[in-house]
Amino acid sequence: MAREIKTVGVVGLGTMGAGIVEVFARGGFTVIGVESTQEYAERGRGILQASTDRAVAKGKLDEAGQAEMLGRISITTDYADLAPADLVVEAVPEIMSLKHEVIGKLEDVLSEDAIVGTNTSSLSITEIAAPSKSPGRVLGMHFFNPAPILKLVEVITTPMTDPEVTETVRSLAAGLGKKPIVIGDRAGFVANYLLFGYLSTAMRMYESGHVSREDLDTAMRVGVGLPMGPLTLMDLVGLDVCHHISDVIYGHSRSPLHAPSTMLERMVLAGRLGRKSGRGFYTFAKPGSGQVVDDELTPTPAGGRDVESVAVIGSGALADELVTRFEDGDFVVTHVTDASGDLSGLGSVDLVVEAQDEDVDDETAEELRDVDDLFAELGEVTSPGTVLATANTYSAVALAAITGRPEDTLVLRLHAPTPNGQVVEAGRTIKTSQETVDTVRTVIKRIGAEPVVCKDRTGLVVDAMLVTHLNDAVRMLDEGYASAADIDTALKFGLGYPAGPFAMIDQLGADEVLAVAEELYSGSGGFQTHLMPSPLLVEHVLLEEPFTGGE
Ligand SMILES: NC(=O)c1ccc[n+]([C@@H]2O[C@H](COP(=O)([O-])OP(=O)(O)OC[C@H]3O[C@@H](n4cnc5c(N)ncnc54)[C@H](O)[C@@H]3O)[C@@H](O)[C@H]2O)c1
């Protein structure tokens, strides 16, 4: 059903257009690039030269290959030069009237059956195509930045798109080594729709003082293994662009998940646009620079009290792992495997971590020390200044009341390592002292992990962010918008995730994900409807059915 494409046109040679020209030229196509002025045409040529120079410097392309590739590209300001093109992709700025104007000009010069693709991120493809004389040949061909590197191409159809046009573009993208997914026209498509729900959650957390910007970014980059944290990503994309796309998505979804952030709006109004303006969530060396410099929010080195001796209470995998980690960090470790007896021997330790195995059968559970009772005794036998922590899912507030030493009490959560490292979260109450927090930060660094400190709320940072995001992906699947495989492809190859959301759910266990989702929802008092676990997630848990075929 697909026809052969030989010559491709690209209109607008800015950030995306220049990258798209490169993708097609590398794929062996003859490419005609069109810009609005001679000056911008030269700039577009400069971007292509610099990008291919980098590829040569990295040994990915030889000089003869570069010359051959650049020889396939012609750059012009005259739309008439596009006449031989079998496909034209427009990448002009995100303004509906401009998109219409460009498509009108293309219709004047292109052959009747040439295909017109738009690279828009947030405008409706249907609205772009509707005034066209032949809307059947118009569709979305959405590349991701940087186009030569990210493999996802969202091929977006409207109710008018000719299926043969869709198949031609899909197979063309696949032939270029891309990962195309074919989807209908909906605000944000797959990748941006899910991404902006996630970014909204991040902004709400940051705005409410739940966690610092640095810890929030560390939680997702190191704790989940994403390429960068959400606030770093927004600074890179541009806060004005984020604000615009969020608005478009909220305009369609009306979900509280996408509700506009007051903080984001204020930052944009104040000209804090991220890297490009030199200031966003972070401060940069100068506008356009990626180098983060210190500002008034930059944390000072942690410090805290000296910790030499640590006690780990409990037997099982979690307790054993903690013992090993503390030993590797050169702490003197007391491992209390049976907590039923007298704990007065712990009088001189600097840190106690309770890590009794929660996943034991009922018979063994009876032998476990009741946590309330245990922490009441720990509060008495240890000296003030000894940090009292649990690595289990108890509430820090409840434990603080029991120990009678709220300033020394917090919760810890150890996450599995990712290729970016390992996170240990520390959930504090309003009474946990800064000195205790600093002490724990230093201890976590000493065992080779990255600390993330936040308020003690359900899911702390990593689980609250990730599970909300995963639940949103399941909701999208349940709505029938895209398949699990396509959603996984979108986030893996468009956003650089180590695995797609469904692969992650299967890896973590759908039941674990559901348990956190239920807690998050009930913790919101049922008001945050977007936190409600997707019925499809419940169904997969009850029927023990993996999302990805279990690989
Ligand atoms: N930047 C991204 O990360 C990104 C990612 C995916 C999709 N997009 C989408 O791609 C499109 C382009 O975005 P961008 O970031 O490359 O913008 P950009 O501003 O970097 O580039 C747009 C280019 O279009 C040129 N142009 C303007 N009017 C023109 C006309 N009438 N004819 C020919 N050229 C014209 C401009 O001179 C400019 O070089 C937008 O629809 C955007 O939503 C952007």
Coordinates of C-alpha atoms and ligand atoms in Angstrom, one line a residue:
M1 CA 0.0 0.0 0.0
A2 CA 3.0 2.3 0.3
R3 CA 4.4 4.3 -2.6
E4 CA 8.0 5.1 -3.3
I5 CA 9.3 8.5 -2.1
K6 CA 12.4 9.9 -3.7
T7 CA 12.5 13.6 -3.2
V8 CA 11.5 15.3 0.1
G9 CA 10.9 18.9 0.9
V10 CA 11.3 20.5 4.3
V11 CA 9.8 24.0 5.0
G12 CA 11.4 26.0 7.9
L13 CA 15.0 25.2 8.8
G14 CA 15.1 26.0 12.5
T15 CA 15.7 23.7 15.4
M16 CA 13.5 20.9 14.0
G17 CA 13.5 21.5 10.2
A18 CA 17.3 21.4 10.0
G19 CA 17.4 18.1 11.9
I20 CA 14.6 16.7 9.7
V21 CA 16.6 17.6 6.5
E22 CA 19.6 15.8 8.0
V23 CA 17.5 12.7 8.7
F24 CA 16.3 12.5 5.1
A25 CA 19.6 13.3 3.5
R26 CA 21.3 10.6 5.7
G27 CA 18.6 8.2 4.5
G28 CA 19.8 8.8 0.9
F29 CA 16.9 11.1 -0.2
T30 CA 17.2 14.2 -2.3
V31 CA 16.1 17.1 0.0
I32 CA 14.9 20.6 -0.8
G33 CA 14.9 22.9 2.2
V34 CA 12.8 26.1 2.1
E35 CA 13.3 29.1 4.3
S36 CA 11.6 32.5 4.6
T37 CA 14.6 34.6 3.9
Q38 CA 18.1 34.2 2.5
E39 CA 19.6 35.0 5.9
Y40 CA 17.6 32.1 7.6
A41 CA 18.4 29.9 4.6
E42 CA 22.1 30.5 5.4
R43 CA 21.5 29.9 9.1
G44 CA 19.8 26.5 8.2
R45 CA 22.8 25.6 6.0
G46 CA 25.1 26.5 9.0
I47 CA 23.2 24.2 11.4
L48 CA 23.5 21.3 8.9
Q49 CA 27.2 21.9 8.4
A50 CA 27.9 22.1 12.1
S51 CA 25.8 19.0 12.9
T52 CA 27.5 16.9 10.2
D53 CA 30.9 18.2 11.3
R54 CA 30.2 16.9 14.7
A55 CA 29.2 13.5 13.2
V56 CA 32.6 13.4 11.3
A57 CA 34.5 14.4 14.5
K58 CA 32.9 11.6 16.4
G59 CA 33.8 9.1 13.6
K60 CA 30.1 8.5 12.7
L61 CA 30.5 9.8 9.2
D62 CA 33.6 10.2 7.0
E63 CA 34.4 13.4 5.0
A64 CA 33.4 11.8 1.7
G65 CA 30.1 10.7 3.2
Q66 CA 29.5 14.2 4.6
A67 CA 30.2 15.8 1.2
E68 CA 27.9 13.3 -0.5
M69 CA 25.1 13.9 2.0
L70 CA 25.3 17.7 1.9
G71 CA 25.4 17.4 -1.9
R72 CA 21.9 15.8 -1.8
I73 CA 20.5 19.0 -0.1
S74 CA 19.5 22.2 -1.8
I75 CA 18.3 25.2 0.1
T76 CA 16.1 27.9 -1.3
T77 CA 13.6 30.6 -0.5
D78 CA 11.4 29.9 -3.5
Y79 CA 8.5 27.5 -2.8
A80 CA 8.4 26.7 -6.6
D81 CA 11.6 24.7 -6.1
L82 CA 9.5 22.2 -4.2
A83 CA 7.7 21.1 -7.3
P84 CA 9.5 17.7 -7.7
A85 CA 8.9 16.7 -4.0
D86 CA 6.9 13.6 -3.3
L87 CA 6.6 14.6 0.4
V88 CA 7.0 17.9 2.1
V89 CA 7.3 18.2 5.9
E90 CA 6.6 21.7 7.3
A91 CA 8.4 22.8 10.5
V92 CA 7.5 26.5 10.7
P93 CA 6.6 28.1 14.0
E94 CA 3.6 26.9 16.0
I95 CA 1.0 29.4 14.6
M96 CA -2.1 28.0 13.0
S97 CA -2.5 30.9 10.5
L98 CA 1.1 30.3 9.4
K99 CA 0.6 26.6 9.0
H100 CA -2.4 27.3 6.8
E101 CA -0.5 29.9 4.8
V102 CA 2.4 27.4 4.2
I103 CA 0.0 24.6 3.2
G104 CA -1.8 27.0 0.8
K105 CA 1.6 27.8 -0.9
L106 CA 2.5 24.1 -1.1
E107 CA -0.8 23.3 -2.9
D108 CA 0.1 25.9 -5.5
V109 CA 3.4 24.1 -6.4
L110 CA 3.2 20.4 -5.5
S111 CA 1.9 17.7 -7.8
E112 CA -1.6 16.5 -7.0
D113 CA -0.6 13.4 -5.0
A114 CA 2.4 14.7 -3.1
I115 CA 2.1 14.2 0.6
V116 CA 2.1 17.0 3.1
G117 CA 3.3 16.3 6.7
T118 CA 3.2 18.7 9.6
N119 CA 5.7 18.6 12.5
T120 CA 3.4 20.5 14.9
S121 CA 3.7 19.5 18.5
S122 CA 0.4 20.9 19.8
L123 CA -1.8 22.2 17.1
S124 CA -4.7 20.0 15.8
I125 CA -3.7 18.2 12.6
T126 CA -7.3 18.1 11.6
E127 CA -7.6 21.9 11.9
I128 CA -4.4 22.3 9.9
A129 CA -5.7 20.0 7.2
A130 CA -9.3 21.0 7.1
P131 CA -9.1 24.1 4.8
S132 CA -6.8 22.2 2.4
K133 CA -8.1 21.5 -1.1
S134 CA -7.0 17.8 -0.7
P135 CA -7.0 17.1 3.1
G136 CA -6.6 13.4 2.4
R137 CA -2.9 13.9 1.8
V138 CA -2.2 15.9 5.0
L139 CA -1.1 14.2 8.2
G140 CA 1.2 14.7 11.2
M141 CA 4.8 13.6 10.9
H142 CA 6.0 14.5 14.4
F143 CA 9.8 14.2 15.0
F144 CA 11.4 14.6 18.4
N145 CA 14.3 17.0 19.2
P146 CA 17.1 16.3 18.3
A147 CA 15.5 14.7 15.1
P148 CA 18.7 12.9 13.9
I149 CA 19.0 11.2 17.3
L150 CA 15.6 10.5 18.7
K151 CA 13.9 7.6 16.9
L152 CA 10.3 8.2 17.6
V153 CA 8.1 9.6 14.8
E154 CA 4.4 10.0 15.6
V155 CA 2.4 9.6 12.4
I156 CA -0.9 11.3 13.1
T157 CA -3.9 10.8 11.0
T158 CA -7.1 12.9 10.8
P159 CA -10.5 11.6 9.9
M160 CA -9.7 12.7 6.3
T161 CA -6.3 11.1 5.9
D162 CA -6.0 8.7 3.0
P163 CA -4.8 5.3 4.5
E164 CA -2.3 4.9 1.6
V165 CA -0.7 8.2 2.6
T166 CA -0.5 7.0 6.2
E167 CA 1.1 3.7 5.2
T168 CA 3.6 5.5 2.9
V169 CA 4.8 7.8 5.7
R170 CA 4.9 5.0 8.2
S171 CA 7.0 2.8 6.1
L172 CA 9.2 5.7 5.0
A173 CA 9.9 6.5 8.6
A174 CA 10.7 2.9 9.4
G175 CA 13.0 2.7 6.4
L176 CA 14.9 5.7 7.9
G177 CA 15.6 3.6 11.0
K178 CA 13.0 5.5 13.0
K179 CA 10.3 4.0 15.3
P180 CA 7.0 5.2 13.8
I181 CA 3.7 4.8 15.6
V182 CA 0.4 5.6 13.9
I183 CA -2.2 7.4 16.0
G184 CA -5.2 9.6 15.7
D185 CA -5.3 13.3 16.3
R186 CA -5.5 14.2 19.9
A187 CA -3.9 17.0 22.0
G188 CA -0.3 16.1 22.8
F189 CA -0.5 12.9 20.8
V190 CA 1.1 10.1 22.9
A191 CA 4.5 11.3 24.1
N192 CA 3.7 14.9 25.0
Y193 CA 0.3 14.0 26.5
L194 CA 1.9 11.6 28.9
L195 CA 5.0 13.8 29.4
F196 CA 3.0 16.9 30.3
G197 CA 0.9 15.0 32.9
Y198 CA 4.2 14.0 34.5
L199 CA 5.6 17.5 34.3
S200 CA 2.5 18.9 35.9
T201 CA 2.8 16.5 38.8
A202 CA 6.5 17.6 39.2
M203 CA 5.5 21.2 39.3
R204 CA 2.8 20.7 41.8
M205 CA 5.3 18.8 44.1
Y206 CA 7.9 21.5 43.7
E207 CA 5.5 24.4 44.1
S208 CA 4.1 22.9 47.4
G209 CA 7.5 22.7 48.9
H210 CA 7.3 18.8 49.0
V211 CA 10.9 18.5 47.7
S212 CA 13.7 20.8 46.5
R213 CA 14.4 21.2 42.7
E214 CA 17.7 19.3 43.0
D215 CA 16.2 16.4 44.9
L216 CA 13.1 16.2 42.6
D217 CA 15.4 15.9 39.6
T218 CA 17.7 13.4 41.3
A219 CA 14.6 11.3 42.2
M220 CA 13.6 10.8 38.6
R221 CA 17.0 10.8 36.9
V222 CA 18.7 8.5 39.4
G223 CA 15.8 6.8 41.1
V224 CA 13.9 5.9 37.9
G225 CA 16.8 6.1 35.4
L226 CA 15.3 8.8 33.1
P227 CA 17.7 10.8 31.0
M228 CA 17.2 14.0 33.1
G229 CA 14.9 15.3 35.9
P230 CA 11.6 17.0 35.1
L231 CA 12.7 20.6 36.0
T232 CA 16.0 20.2 34.1
L233 CA 13.9 19.0 31.1
M234 CA 11.5 21.9 31.3
D235 CA 14.4 24.4 31.4
L236 CA 15.8 22.7 28.3
V237 CA 12.5 22.7 26.4
G238 CA 11.7 26.3 27.4
L239 CA 9.1 27.2 30.0
D240 CA 7.1 29.3 27.5
V241 CA 6.8 26.2 25.2
C242 CA 5.9 24.0 28.2
H243 CA 3.2 26.5 29.3
H244 CA 1.7 26.6 25.8
I245 CA 1.6 22.8 25.4
S246 CA 0.2 22.4 28.9
D247 CA -2.6 24.8 28.1
V248 CA -3.5 23.0 24.9
I249 CA -3.5 19.6 26.6
Y250 CA -5.6 20.9 29.5
G251 CA -8.0 22.6 27.1
H252 CA -8.8 19.1 25.7
S253 CA -8.4 16.8 28.8
R254 CA -9.8 19.1 31.5
S255 CA -8.1 16.6 33.8
P256 CA -6.8 17.9 37.2
L257 CA -3.6 16.2 36.2
H258 CA -3.0 18.9 33.5
A259 CA -4.4 21.8 35.5
P260 CA -2.3 24.9 34.8
S261 CA 0.4 25.7 37.2
T262 CA 0.4 29.2 38.6
M263 CA 4.1 29.1 39.3
L264 CA 4.8 28.2 35.6
E265 CA 2.6 31.1 34.4
R266 CA 4.4 33.6 36.7
M267 CA 7.8 32.4 35.6
V268 CA 7.0 32.9 32.0
L269 CA 5.5 36.3 32.7
A270 CA 8.7 37.2 34.5
G271 CA 10.8 36.2 31.5
R272 CA 12.3 33.1 33.2
L273 CA 12.1 30.8 30.2
G274 CA 14.8 28.3 31.1
R275 CA 18.2 27.9 29.5
K276 CA 17.4 30.2 26.6
S277 CA 16.9 33.2 29.0
G278 CA 19.6 32.2 31.4
R279 CA 17.1 31.5 34.2
G280 CA 14.3 29.0 34.7
F281 CA 14.0 26.6 37.6
Y282 CA 17.8 26.8 37.7
T283 CA 20.2 29.6 36.9
F284 CA 22.6 29.3 33.9
A285 CA 26.0 30.9 33.2
K286 CA 24.4 33.0 30.5
P287 CA 21.4 32.9 28.2
G288 CA 21.6 29.8 25.9
S289 CA 24.2 28.1 28.1
G290 CA 23.6 24.7 29.6
Q291 CA 25.9 25.3 32.5
V292 CA 24.0 25.5 35.8
V293 CA 25.5 28.0 38.3
D294 CA 24.8 28.5 42.0
D295 CA 21.9 30.8 43.0
E296 CA 20.0 31.5 46.2
L297 CA 18.3 28.1 46.1
T298 CA 21.5 26.1 45.7
P299 CA 21.8 23.8 48.8
T300 CA 24.9 24.0 51.0
P301 CA 26.9 20.9 51.7
A302 CA 25.0 18.7 54.2
G303 CA 27.3 18.0 57.2
G304 CA 25.2 17.0 60.2
R305 CA 26.3 14.9 63.2
D306 CA 29.0 12.3 63.1
V307 CA 27.7 8.8 62.5
E308 CA 30.0 5.8 63.2
S309 CA 27.8 3.1 64.5
V310 CA 24.5 1.9 62.9
A311 CA 22.0 -0.7 64.0
V312 CA 19.8 -2.5 61.5
I313 CA 16.8 -4.3 63.0
G314 CA 15.2 -7.2 61.2
S315 CA 16.0 -10.2 59.0
G316 CA 15.2 -10.6 55.4
A317 CA 16.4 -9.2 52.1
L318 CA 16.0 -5.5 53.0
A319 CA 17.7 -5.8 56.3
D320 CA 20.6 -7.8 54.8
E321 CA 21.0 -5.3 52.0
L322 CA 21.2 -2.4 54.5
V323 CA 23.7 -4.3 56.6
T324 CA 26.0 -4.9 53.6
R325 CA 25.6 -1.3 52.4
F326 CA 26.5 0.2 55.8
E327 CA 29.4 -2.2 56.2
D328 CA 30.6 -1.1 52.7
G329 CA 30.3 2.5 53.9
D330 CA 32.7 1.6 56.8
F331 CA 30.2 2.0 59.6
V332 CA 30.3 -0.2 62.6
V333 CA 27.1 -2.3 62.1
T334 CA 25.0 -4.1 64.7
H335 CA 22.5 -6.4 63.0
V336 CA 19.6 -7.2 65.4
T337 CA 17.9 -10.2 63.8
D338 CA 15.6 -10.9 66.8
A339 CA 14.1 -7.7 68.2
S340 CA 12.0 -9.5 70.8
G341 CA 14.6 -9.1 73.6
D342 CA 16.2 -6.2 75.4
L343 CA 17.4 -3.4 73.1
S344 CA 19.4 -1.5 75.7
G345 CA 22.6 -2.6 73.9
L346 CA 21.7 0.0 71.2
G347 CA 22.2 2.8 73.7
S348 CA 25.3 4.1 72.1
V349 CA 24.6 3.7 68.3
D350 CA 24.2 6.9 66.2
L351 CA 21.5 5.6 63.8
V352 CA 18.9 2.8 64.0
V353 CA 17.1 1.5 61.0
E354 CA 14.1 -0.8 61.4
A355 CA 13.8 -3.1 58.4
Q356 CA 11.7 -6.1 59.5
D357 CA 10.4 -8.2 56.7
E358 CA 6.9 -7.1 55.9
D359 CA 6.3 -9.8 53.4
V360 CA 6.2 -12.8 55.7
D361 CA 3.5 -15.4 56.3
D362 CA 1.1 -14.9 59.2
E363 CA 2.9 -17.4 61.5
T364 CA 6.2 -15.6 61.3
A365 CA 4.5 -12.2 61.4
E366 CA 3.4 -13.1 65.0
E367 CA 7.0 -13.4 66.0
L368 CA 7.9 -10.0 64.7
R369 CA 8.1 -7.2 67.1
D370 CA 5.2 -4.8 67.0
V371 CA 6.6 -1.7 65.4
D372 CA 4.8 0.7 67.8
D373 CA 6.2 -1.2 70.7
L374 CA 9.7 -1.3 69.1
F375 CA 9.9 2.4 68.4
A376 CA 8.6 3.2 71.9
E377 CA 11.5 1.2 73.4
L378 CA 14.0 2.7 70.9
G379 CA 12.9 6.2 72.0
E380 CA 13.8 5.2 75.6
V381 CA 17.0 3.2 75.2
T382 CA 18.8 5.4 72.6
S383 CA 20.3 8.8 73.4
P384 CA 18.9 12.1 72.0
G385 CA 20.5 12.8 68.7
T386 CA 20.4 9.1 67.6
V387 CA 18.5 9.0 64.4
L388 CA 15.5 6.7 64.5
A389 CA 14.3 5.5 61.1
T390 CA 12.3 2.8 59.4
A391 CA 12.9 1.4 56.0
N392 CA 9.4 0.1 55.9
T393 CA 6.3 1.8 54.8
Y394 CA 5.2 3.3 58.1
S395 CA 4.3 6.9 58.6
A396 CA 7.1 9.1 60.0
V397 CA 4.5 11.2 61.8
A398 CA 3.1 8.2 63.7
L399 CA 6.6 7.0 64.6
A400 CA 7.6 10.4 65.7
A401 CA 4.8 10.5 68.2
I402 CA 5.7 7.0 69.5
T403 CA 9.5 7.6 69.9
G404 CA 8.8 10.8 71.8
R405 CA 11.8 12.2 69.8
P406 CA 10.2 13.6 66.7
E407 CA 13.3 15.7 65.9
D408 CA 15.3 12.5 65.4
T409 CA 12.7 10.4 63.6
L410 CA 12.2 9.9 59.8
V411 CA 11.4 7.3 57.2
L412 CA 13.9 5.9 54.6
R413 CA 13.2 4.2 51.3
L414 CA 15.8 2.3 49.4
H415 CA 15.2 2.1 45.7
A416 CA 16.7 -0.5 43.3
P417 CA 19.8 0.8 41.4
T418 CA 19.4 2.1 37.9
P419 CA 22.2 2.7 35.3
N420 CA 22.3 6.3 36.7
G421 CA 22.9 5.2 40.3
Q422 CA 20.7 4.5 43.3
V423 CA 18.4 6.7 45.4
V424 CA 17.5 6.5 49.1
E425 CA 14.6 8.7 50.0
A426 CA 14.2 10.3 53.4
G427 CA 10.7 11.4 54.4
R428 CA 10.6 14.0 57.1
T429 CA 7.9 15.5 59.3
I430 CA 7.6 19.1 60.3
K431 CA 9.4 18.3 63.5
T432 CA 12.4 16.3 62.1
S433 CA 15.4 18.6 62.8
Q434 CA 17.5 20.0 60.0
E435 CA 20.5 18.4 61.7
T436 CA 18.9 15.0 61.5
V437 CA 18.1 15.5 57.8
D438 CA 21.7 16.7 57.2
T439 CA 23.1 13.7 59.1
V440 CA 21.0 11.2 57.1
R441 CA 22.0 12.9 53.8
T442 CA 25.6 12.4 54.6
V443 CA 25.1 8.8 55.7
I444 CA 23.2 8.0 52.4
K445 CA 26.1 9.5 50.4
R446 CA 28.6 7.5 52.3
I447 CA 26.9 4.2 51.3
G448 CA 27.2 5.3 47.7
A449 CA 23.6 6.4 47.1
E450 CA 22.0 9.7 46.3
P451 CA 19.7 11.2 49.0
V452 CA 16.3 12.6 48.2
V453 CA 14.7 14.4 51.1
C454 CA 10.9 15.3 51.0
K455 CA 7.9 15.6 53.2
D456 CA 6.6 12.3 54.5
R457 CA 3.6 11.8 52.1
T458 CA 2.4 8.7 50.3
G459 CA 4.9 7.5 47.7
L460 CA 7.5 10.1 48.8
V461 CA 8.8 11.4 45.5
V462 CA 9.8 8.5 43.3
D463 CA 6.7 6.3 43.7
A464 CA 4.3 9.3 43.7
M465 CA 5.7 10.7 40.5
L466 CA 6.2 7.4 38.7
V467 CA 3.0 5.6 39.7
T468 CA 0.9 8.7 38.7
H469 CA 2.7 8.6 35.3
L470 CA 2.2 4.9 34.8
N471 CA -1.4 5.0 35.8
D472 CA -1.9 7.8 33.2
A473 CA -0.4 5.5 30.5
V474 CA -2.8 2.7 31.5
R475 CA -5.6 5.2 31.3
M476 CA -4.5 6.1 27.8
L477 CA -4.5 2.5 26.8
D478 CA -7.9 1.9 28.3
E479 CA -9.3 4.9 26.3
G480 CA -8.2 3.0 23.2
Y481 CA -6.0 5.9 21.9
A482 CA -2.8 3.8 21.5
S483 CA -1.6 0.3 22.1
A484 CA 0.7 -0.7 25.0
A485 CA 3.5 -1.4 22.5
D486 CA 3.1 2.0 20.8
I487 CA 3.0 3.9 24.1
D488 CA 6.1 2.0 25.2
T489 CA 7.8 2.9 21.9
A490 CA 6.8 6.6 22.3
L491 CA 8.3 7.1 25.7
K492 CA 11.4 4.9 25.1
F493 CA 12.3 6.4 21.7
G494 CA 10.8 9.9 22.0
L495 CA 11.8 10.7 25.6
G496 CA 14.7 8.4 26.1
Y497 CA 13.2 6.4 28.9
P498 CA 15.1 3.2 29.8
A499 CA 11.9 1.2 29.3
G500 CA 8.3 2.1 28.3
P501 CA 5.6 2.5 31.0
F502 CA 4.1 -0.9 30.4
A503 CA 7.5 -2.7 30.5
M504 CA 8.1 -0.8 33.8
I505 CA 4.7 -1.9 35.2
D506 CA 5.5 -5.5 34.4
Q507 CA 8.9 -5.2 35.9
L508 CA 7.7 -3.5 39.1
G509 CA 4.7 -5.8 39.4
A510 CA 1.2 -4.4 38.5
D511 CA 0.0 -5.3 42.0
E512 CA 2.7 -3.1 43.6
V513 CA 1.9 -0.2 41.2
L514 CA -1.8 -0.6 42.0
A515 CA -1.1 -0.7 45.7
V516 CA 0.7 2.7 45.5
A517 CA -2.0 4.1 43.1
E518 CA -4.7 3.2 45.6
E519 CA -2.8 4.8 48.5
L520 CA -2.2 8.0 46.4
Y521 CA -5.8 8.2 45.5
S522 CA -7.1 7.6 49.1
G523 CA -4.5 10.0 50.4
S524 CA -6.0 12.7 48.2
G525 CA -9.4 12.0 49.9
G526 CA -10.7 10.9 46.5
F527 CA -10.7 14.5 45.3
Q528 CA -7.8 14.1 42.8
T529 CA -9.7 12.0 40.3
H530 CA -6.7 11.6 38.0
L531 CA -5.1 9.6 40.8
M532 CA -7.9 7.0 40.7
P533 CA -6.4 3.7 39.7
S534 CA -7.3 2.9 36.1
P535 CA -9.9 0.1 36.0
L536 CA -7.7 -1.6 33.4
L537 CA -4.8 -1.7 35.9
V538 CA -7.1 -3.4 38.4
E539 CA -8.2 -5.8 35.8
H540 CA -4.6 -6.8 34.9
V541 CA -3.8 -7.3 38.6
L542 CA -6.8 -9.4 39.3
L543 CA -6.4 -11.5 36.1
E544 CA -2.6 -11.7 36.6
E545 CA -2.2 -10.6 33.0
P546 CA 1.1 -8.8 32.0
F547 CA 0.8 -5.8 29.7
T548 CA 3.8 -6.6 27.5
G549 CA 3.7 -10.3 27.0
G550 CA 5.9 -10.8 30.0
E551 CA 9.3 -10.4 28.3
Ligands
LIG1 N1 11.6 22.5 19.1 C1 11.2 21.4 19.5 O1 11.7 20.7 20.4 C2 10.1 20.7 18.7 C3 9.9 19.3 18.8 C4 8.9 18.7 18.0 C5 8.1 19.5 17.1 N2 8.3 20.9 17.1 C6 7.4 21.7 16.2 O2 8.2 21.9 15.0 C7 7.8 23.2 14.5 C8 9.0 24.1 14.3 O3 9.6 24.3 15.6 P1 11.1 24.7 15.8 O4 11.4 24.6 17.2 O5 12.0 24.1 14.8 O6 10.9 26.3 15.4 P2 12.1 27.3 15.0 O7 11.6 28.7 15.3 O8 13.4 26.9 15.5 O9 12.1 27.2 13.4 C9 11.1 27.6 12.5 C10 11.7 28.0 11.2 O10 10.7 28.3 10.3 C11 11.1 29.4 9.5 N3 9.9 30.0 8.9 C12 9.0 30.9 9.4 N4 8.1 31.2 8.5 C13 8.4 30.5 7.4 C14 7.8 30.4 6.1 N5 6.6 31.1 5.8 N6 8.4 29.7 5.2 C15 9.5 29.0 5.4 N7 10.1 29.0 6.6 C16 9.6 29.8 7.6 C17 11.8 30.3 10.5 O11 12.6 31.2 9.8 C18 12.5 29.3 11.4 O12 13.9 29.1 10.9 C19 6.7 23.7 15.4 O13 5.5 23.4 14.9 C20 7.0 23.0 16.7 O14 5.8 22.9 17.5 C21 9.3 21.5 17.8

